[in-house]
Short mmCIF file of C-alpha atoms in Angstrom, two decimals:
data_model
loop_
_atom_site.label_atom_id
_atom_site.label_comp_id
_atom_site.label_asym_id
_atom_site.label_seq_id
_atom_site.Cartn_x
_atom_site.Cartn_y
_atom_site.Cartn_z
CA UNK S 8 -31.94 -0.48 5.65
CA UNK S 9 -34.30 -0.05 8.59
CA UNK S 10 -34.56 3.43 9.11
CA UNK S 11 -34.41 5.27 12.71
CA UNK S 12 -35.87 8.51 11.79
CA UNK S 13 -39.30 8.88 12.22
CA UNK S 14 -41.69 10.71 10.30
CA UNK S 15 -41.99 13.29 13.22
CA UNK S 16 -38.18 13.61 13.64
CA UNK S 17 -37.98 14.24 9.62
CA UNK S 18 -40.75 16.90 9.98
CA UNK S 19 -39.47 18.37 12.67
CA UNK S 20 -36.01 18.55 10.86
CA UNK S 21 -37.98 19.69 7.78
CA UNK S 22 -39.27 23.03 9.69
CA UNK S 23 -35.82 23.63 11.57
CA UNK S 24 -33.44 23.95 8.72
CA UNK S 25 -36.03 24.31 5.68
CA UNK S 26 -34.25 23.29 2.53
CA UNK S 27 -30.70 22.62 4.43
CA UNK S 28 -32.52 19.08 5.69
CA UNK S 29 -31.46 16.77 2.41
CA UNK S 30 -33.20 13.69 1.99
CA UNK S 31 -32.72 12.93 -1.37
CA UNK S 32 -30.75 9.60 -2.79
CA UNK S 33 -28.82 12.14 -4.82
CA UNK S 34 -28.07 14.55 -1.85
CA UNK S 35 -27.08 11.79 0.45
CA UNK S 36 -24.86 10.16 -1.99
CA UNK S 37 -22.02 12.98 -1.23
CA UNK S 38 -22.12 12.29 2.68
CA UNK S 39 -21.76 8.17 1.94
CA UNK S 40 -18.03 8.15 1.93
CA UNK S 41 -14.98 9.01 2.88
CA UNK S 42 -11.09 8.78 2.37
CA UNK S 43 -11.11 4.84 3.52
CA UNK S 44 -13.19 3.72 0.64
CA UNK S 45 -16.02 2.42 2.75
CA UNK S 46 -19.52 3.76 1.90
CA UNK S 47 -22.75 3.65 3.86
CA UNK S 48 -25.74 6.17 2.67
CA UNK S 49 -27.20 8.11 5.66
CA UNK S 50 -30.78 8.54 6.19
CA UNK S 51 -30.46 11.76 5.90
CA UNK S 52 -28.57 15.26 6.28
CA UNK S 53 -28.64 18.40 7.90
CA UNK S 54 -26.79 21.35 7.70
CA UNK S 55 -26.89 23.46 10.47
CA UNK S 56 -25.75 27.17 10.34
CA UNK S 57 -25.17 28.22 13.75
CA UNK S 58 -24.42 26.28 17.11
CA UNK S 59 -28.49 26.94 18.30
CA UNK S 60 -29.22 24.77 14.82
CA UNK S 61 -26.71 22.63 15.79
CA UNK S 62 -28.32 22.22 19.82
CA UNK S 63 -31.65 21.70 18.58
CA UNK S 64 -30.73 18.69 16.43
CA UNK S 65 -28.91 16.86 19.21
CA UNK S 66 -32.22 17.86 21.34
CA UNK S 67 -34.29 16.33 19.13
CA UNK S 68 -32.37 12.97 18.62
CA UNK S 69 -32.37 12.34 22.50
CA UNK S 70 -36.13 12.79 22.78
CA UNK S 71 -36.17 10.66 18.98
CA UNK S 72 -33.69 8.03 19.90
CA UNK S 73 -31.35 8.25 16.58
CA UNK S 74 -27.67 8.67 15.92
CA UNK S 75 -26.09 11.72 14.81
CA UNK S 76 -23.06 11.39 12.69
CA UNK S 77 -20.77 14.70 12.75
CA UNK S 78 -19.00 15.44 9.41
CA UNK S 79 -16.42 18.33 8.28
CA UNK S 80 -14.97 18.03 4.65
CA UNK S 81 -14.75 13.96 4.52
CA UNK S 82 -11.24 13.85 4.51
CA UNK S 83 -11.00 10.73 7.42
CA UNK S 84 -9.19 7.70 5.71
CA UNK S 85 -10.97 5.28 8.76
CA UNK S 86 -14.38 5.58 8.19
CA UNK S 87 -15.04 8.11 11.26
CA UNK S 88 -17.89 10.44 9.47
CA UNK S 89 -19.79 7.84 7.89
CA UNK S 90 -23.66 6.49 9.14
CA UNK S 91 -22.14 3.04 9.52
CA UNK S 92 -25.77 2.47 11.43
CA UNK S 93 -27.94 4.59 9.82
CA UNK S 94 -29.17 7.96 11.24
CA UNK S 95 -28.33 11.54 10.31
CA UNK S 96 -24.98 12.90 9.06
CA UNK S 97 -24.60 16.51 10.65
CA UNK S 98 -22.20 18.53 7.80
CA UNK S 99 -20.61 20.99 9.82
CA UNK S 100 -19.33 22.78 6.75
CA UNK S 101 -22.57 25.61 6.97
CA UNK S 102 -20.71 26.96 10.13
CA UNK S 103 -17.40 28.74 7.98
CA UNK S 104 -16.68 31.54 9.27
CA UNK S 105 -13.76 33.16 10.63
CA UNK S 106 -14.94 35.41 13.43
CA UNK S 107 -12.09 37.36 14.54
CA UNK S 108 -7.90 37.46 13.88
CA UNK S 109 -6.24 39.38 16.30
CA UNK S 110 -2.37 40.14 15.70
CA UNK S 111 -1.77 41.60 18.96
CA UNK S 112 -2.93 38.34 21.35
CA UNK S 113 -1.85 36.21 18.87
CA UNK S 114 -5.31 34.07 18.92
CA UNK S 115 -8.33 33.83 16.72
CA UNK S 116 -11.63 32.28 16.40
CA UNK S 117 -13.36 29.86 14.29
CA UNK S 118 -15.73 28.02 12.95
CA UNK S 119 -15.51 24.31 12.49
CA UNK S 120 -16.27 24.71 8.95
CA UNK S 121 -13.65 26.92 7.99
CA UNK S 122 -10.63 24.83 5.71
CA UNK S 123 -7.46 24.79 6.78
CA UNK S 124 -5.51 25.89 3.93
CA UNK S 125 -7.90 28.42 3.41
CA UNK S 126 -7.14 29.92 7.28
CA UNK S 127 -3.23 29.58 6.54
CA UNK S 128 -3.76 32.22 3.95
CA UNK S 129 -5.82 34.75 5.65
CA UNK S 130 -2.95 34.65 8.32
CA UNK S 131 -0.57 34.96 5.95
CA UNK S 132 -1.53 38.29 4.83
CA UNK S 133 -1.28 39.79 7.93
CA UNK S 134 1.90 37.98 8.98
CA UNK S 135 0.33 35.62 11.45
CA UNK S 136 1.09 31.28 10.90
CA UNK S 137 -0.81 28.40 12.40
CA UNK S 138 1.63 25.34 12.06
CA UNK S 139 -0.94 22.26 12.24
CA UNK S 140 -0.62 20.99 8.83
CA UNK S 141 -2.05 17.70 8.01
CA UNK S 142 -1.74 16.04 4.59
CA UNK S 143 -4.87 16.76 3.57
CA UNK S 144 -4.93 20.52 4.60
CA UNK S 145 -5.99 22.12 1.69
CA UNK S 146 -9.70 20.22 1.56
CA UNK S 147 -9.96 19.58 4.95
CA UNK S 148 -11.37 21.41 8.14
CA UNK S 149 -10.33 22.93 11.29
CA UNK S 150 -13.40 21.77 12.96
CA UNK S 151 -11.81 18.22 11.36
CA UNK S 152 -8.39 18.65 12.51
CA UNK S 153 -9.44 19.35 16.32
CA UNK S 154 -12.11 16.30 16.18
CA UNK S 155 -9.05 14.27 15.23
CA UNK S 156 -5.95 16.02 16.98
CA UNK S 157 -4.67 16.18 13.31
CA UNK S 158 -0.75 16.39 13.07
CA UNK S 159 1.36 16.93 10.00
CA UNK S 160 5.27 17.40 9.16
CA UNK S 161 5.78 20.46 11.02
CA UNK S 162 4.59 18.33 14.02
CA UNK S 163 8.60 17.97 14.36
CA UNK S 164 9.06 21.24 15.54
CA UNK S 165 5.85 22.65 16.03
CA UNK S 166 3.62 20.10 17.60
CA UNK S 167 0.24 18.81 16.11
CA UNK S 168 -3.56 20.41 16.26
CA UNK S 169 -3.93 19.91 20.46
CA UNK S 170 -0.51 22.43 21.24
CA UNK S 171 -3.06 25.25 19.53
CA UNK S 172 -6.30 25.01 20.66
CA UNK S 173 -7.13 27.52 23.76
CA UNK S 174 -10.72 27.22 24.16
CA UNK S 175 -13.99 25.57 22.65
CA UNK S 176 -17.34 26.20 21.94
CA UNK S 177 -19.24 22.74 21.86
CA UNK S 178 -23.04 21.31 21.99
CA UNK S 179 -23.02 18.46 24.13
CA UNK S 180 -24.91 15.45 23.38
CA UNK S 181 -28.00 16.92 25.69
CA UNK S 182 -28.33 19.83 23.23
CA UNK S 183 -26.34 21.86 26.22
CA UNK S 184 -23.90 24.81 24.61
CA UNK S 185 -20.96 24.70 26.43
CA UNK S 186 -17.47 26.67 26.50
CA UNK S 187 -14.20 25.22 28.17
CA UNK S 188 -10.83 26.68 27.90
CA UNK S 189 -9.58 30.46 27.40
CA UNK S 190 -8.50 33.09 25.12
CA UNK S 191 -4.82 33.19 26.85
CA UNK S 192 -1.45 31.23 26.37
CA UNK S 193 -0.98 30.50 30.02
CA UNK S 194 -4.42 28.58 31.53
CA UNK S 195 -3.71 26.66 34.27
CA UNK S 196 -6.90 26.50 36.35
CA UNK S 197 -9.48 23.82 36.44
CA UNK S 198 -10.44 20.60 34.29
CA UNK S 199 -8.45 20.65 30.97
CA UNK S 200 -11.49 19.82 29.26
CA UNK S 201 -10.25 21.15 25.84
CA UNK S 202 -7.77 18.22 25.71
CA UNK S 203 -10.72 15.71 26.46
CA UNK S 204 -12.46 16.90 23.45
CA UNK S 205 -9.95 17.47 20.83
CA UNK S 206 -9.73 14.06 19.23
CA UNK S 207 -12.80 12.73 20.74
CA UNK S 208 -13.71 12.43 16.91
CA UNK S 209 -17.26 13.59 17.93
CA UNK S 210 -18.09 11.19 20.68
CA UNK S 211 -18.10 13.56 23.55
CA UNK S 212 -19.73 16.43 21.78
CA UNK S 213 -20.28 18.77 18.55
CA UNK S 214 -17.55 21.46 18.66
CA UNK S 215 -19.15 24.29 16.85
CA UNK S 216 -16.19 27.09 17.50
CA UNK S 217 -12.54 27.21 18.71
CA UNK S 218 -10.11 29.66 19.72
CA UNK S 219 -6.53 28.75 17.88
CA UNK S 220 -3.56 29.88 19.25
CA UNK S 221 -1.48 31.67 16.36
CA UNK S 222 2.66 32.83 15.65
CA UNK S 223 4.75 35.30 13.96
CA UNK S 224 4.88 33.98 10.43
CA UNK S 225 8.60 32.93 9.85
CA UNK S 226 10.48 35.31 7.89
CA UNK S 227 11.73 32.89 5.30
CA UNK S 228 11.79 29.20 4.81
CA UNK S 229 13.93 26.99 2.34
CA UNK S 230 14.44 23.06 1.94
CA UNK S 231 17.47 21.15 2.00
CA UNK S 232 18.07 17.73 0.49
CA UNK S 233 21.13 15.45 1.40
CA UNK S 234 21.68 12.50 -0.34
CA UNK S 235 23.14 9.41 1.57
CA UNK S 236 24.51 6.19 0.67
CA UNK S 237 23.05 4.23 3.88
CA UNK S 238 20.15 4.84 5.12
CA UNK S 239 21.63 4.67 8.97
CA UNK S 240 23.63 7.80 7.54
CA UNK S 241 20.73 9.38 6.81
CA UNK S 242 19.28 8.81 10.38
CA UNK S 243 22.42 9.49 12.09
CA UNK S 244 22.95 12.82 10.45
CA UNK S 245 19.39 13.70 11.24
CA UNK S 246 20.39 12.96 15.14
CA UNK S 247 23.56 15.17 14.86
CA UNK S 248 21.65 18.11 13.36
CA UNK S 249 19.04 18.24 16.03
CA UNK S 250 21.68 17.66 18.64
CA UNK S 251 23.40 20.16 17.26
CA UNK S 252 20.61 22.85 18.28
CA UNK S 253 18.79 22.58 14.50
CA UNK S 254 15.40 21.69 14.77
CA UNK S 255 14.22 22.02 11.20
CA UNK S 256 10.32 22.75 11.03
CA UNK S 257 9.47 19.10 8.89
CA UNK S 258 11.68 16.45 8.13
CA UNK S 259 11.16 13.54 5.68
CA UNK S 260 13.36 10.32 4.91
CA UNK S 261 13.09 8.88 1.60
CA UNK S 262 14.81 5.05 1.72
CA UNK S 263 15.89 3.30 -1.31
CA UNK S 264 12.71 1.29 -2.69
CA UNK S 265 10.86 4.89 -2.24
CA UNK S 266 13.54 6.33 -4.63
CA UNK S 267 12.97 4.04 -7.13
CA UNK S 268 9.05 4.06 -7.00
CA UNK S 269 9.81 8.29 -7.72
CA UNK S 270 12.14 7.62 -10.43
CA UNK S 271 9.49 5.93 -12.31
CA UNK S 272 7.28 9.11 -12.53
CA UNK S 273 10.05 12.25 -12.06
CA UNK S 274 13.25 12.54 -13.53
CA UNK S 275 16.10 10.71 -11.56
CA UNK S 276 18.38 13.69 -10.46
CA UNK S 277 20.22 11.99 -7.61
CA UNK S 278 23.33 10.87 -7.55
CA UNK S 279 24.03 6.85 -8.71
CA UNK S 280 24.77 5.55 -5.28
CA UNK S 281 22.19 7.28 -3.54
CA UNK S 282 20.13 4.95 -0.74
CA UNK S 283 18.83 7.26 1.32
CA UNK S 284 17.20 11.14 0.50
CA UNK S 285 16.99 13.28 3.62
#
């Protein structure tokens, strides 16, 4: 692989983030893949610490002419956060912190780094509930789940990743710290230049904090199953609930070659005719 890092860019690297630049075949191994299965070793990694770290690096590879890769936990399944050219992967998951809750605005404010399962809990405790909840929300980030405009089950009645964030701290390509959006529900004034960047994957920009918008945790949940013997019963009792005035916060619709793919690892406790698990 022809490398695009110069020995001045490496140094330079080196001096910034001391023993937080990896160079290492055994260091960059971790950063080669993904959730797709692809793999491409970087050049190298950094792992900045604050948004100035984070400014600097996308200084230097303007005036140094190489790519910069953003990565959060390496959950993608396409492939997104790998150095499919070469160049430097920039781990995002040294910037973890969660800098303020606040109950009574109903907001708080993040760093990319921070996981998402590990957020639900801390809002848990205090009675708070952010809805985004991709599959993989347990390992992967928030900084992850605004790159991507990550949705999830409760997308049904709660919307997806984009419906909660207010505002955005983000390093532009230039090495320029910028923040768009607000720390209110209601913002209706100006460019909505939040929505340009979440799901940009990157492209546009290195978000390096975010305001979330947050809700009353629900005071209780429970899950139904109803077993059909078509599978256009299933769907047409899923119309007349939510016509009904029923929005349930996730629905899922097993169909009858999904049933039998379950029954070969979990006990079948379904009744015999069953085509369709709602």
């Amino acid at each position: 692989m022809s490398t695009s890092l110069s020995a001045r860019a490496r140094q330079k690297l080196r001096k910034l983030l001391k023993g937080r630049f990896l160079e290492a075949r055994k260091d960059l191994l971790a950063y080669a893949f993904d959730a797709s299965g692809l793999t491409y070793l970087p050049e190298a990694v950094a792992v900045p610490a604050n948004a100035a770290e984070v400014a600097a690096i996308l200084k230097l590879a303007n005036e140094e002419n190489f790519p910069v890769i953003p990565r959060g936990a390496g959950t993608a399944t396409t492939g997104a956060p790998l150095a499919v050219a070469g160049g430097l992967v920039l781990s995002l998951l040294g910037l973890n912190r969660i800098l303020e809750i606040n109950p009574d605005d109903l907001v708080a404010v993040v760093e990319p780094g921070v996981f998402n399962g590990t957020f639900k809990r801390e809002l848990a405790e205090r009675g708070l509930f952010y809805p985004p909840d991709p599959a993989s929300y347990e390992f992967s980030t928030l900084g992850g789940n605004v790159a991507t405009c990550a949705g999830g089950p409760k997308g049904l009645k709660y919307g997806v990743t984009k419906d909660y964030v207010l505002g955005l701290e983000v390093v532009l390509p230039t090495g320029e710290i910028v923040f768009c959006g607000r720390r209110t529900m209601k913002g209706v004034v100006g460019y909505d230049l939040v929505s340009l960047i979440v799901g940009s994957e990157g492209t546009l920009g290195v978000i390096t904090k975010m305001v979330l918008k947050l809700l009353p945790k629900p005071p209780a949940t429970a899950s139904l199953a109803v077993y059909f013997e078509r599978i256009t019963q299933a769907a047409e009792g899923f119309l007349a609930l939510v016509k009904g005035g029923l929005l349930p916060a996730a629905a899922e619709l097993l169909d009858a070659v999904t049933l039998q793919a379950v029954a070969r690892f979990f006990p079948k406790d379904w009744p015999e005719k069953t085509r369709a698990l709602l």
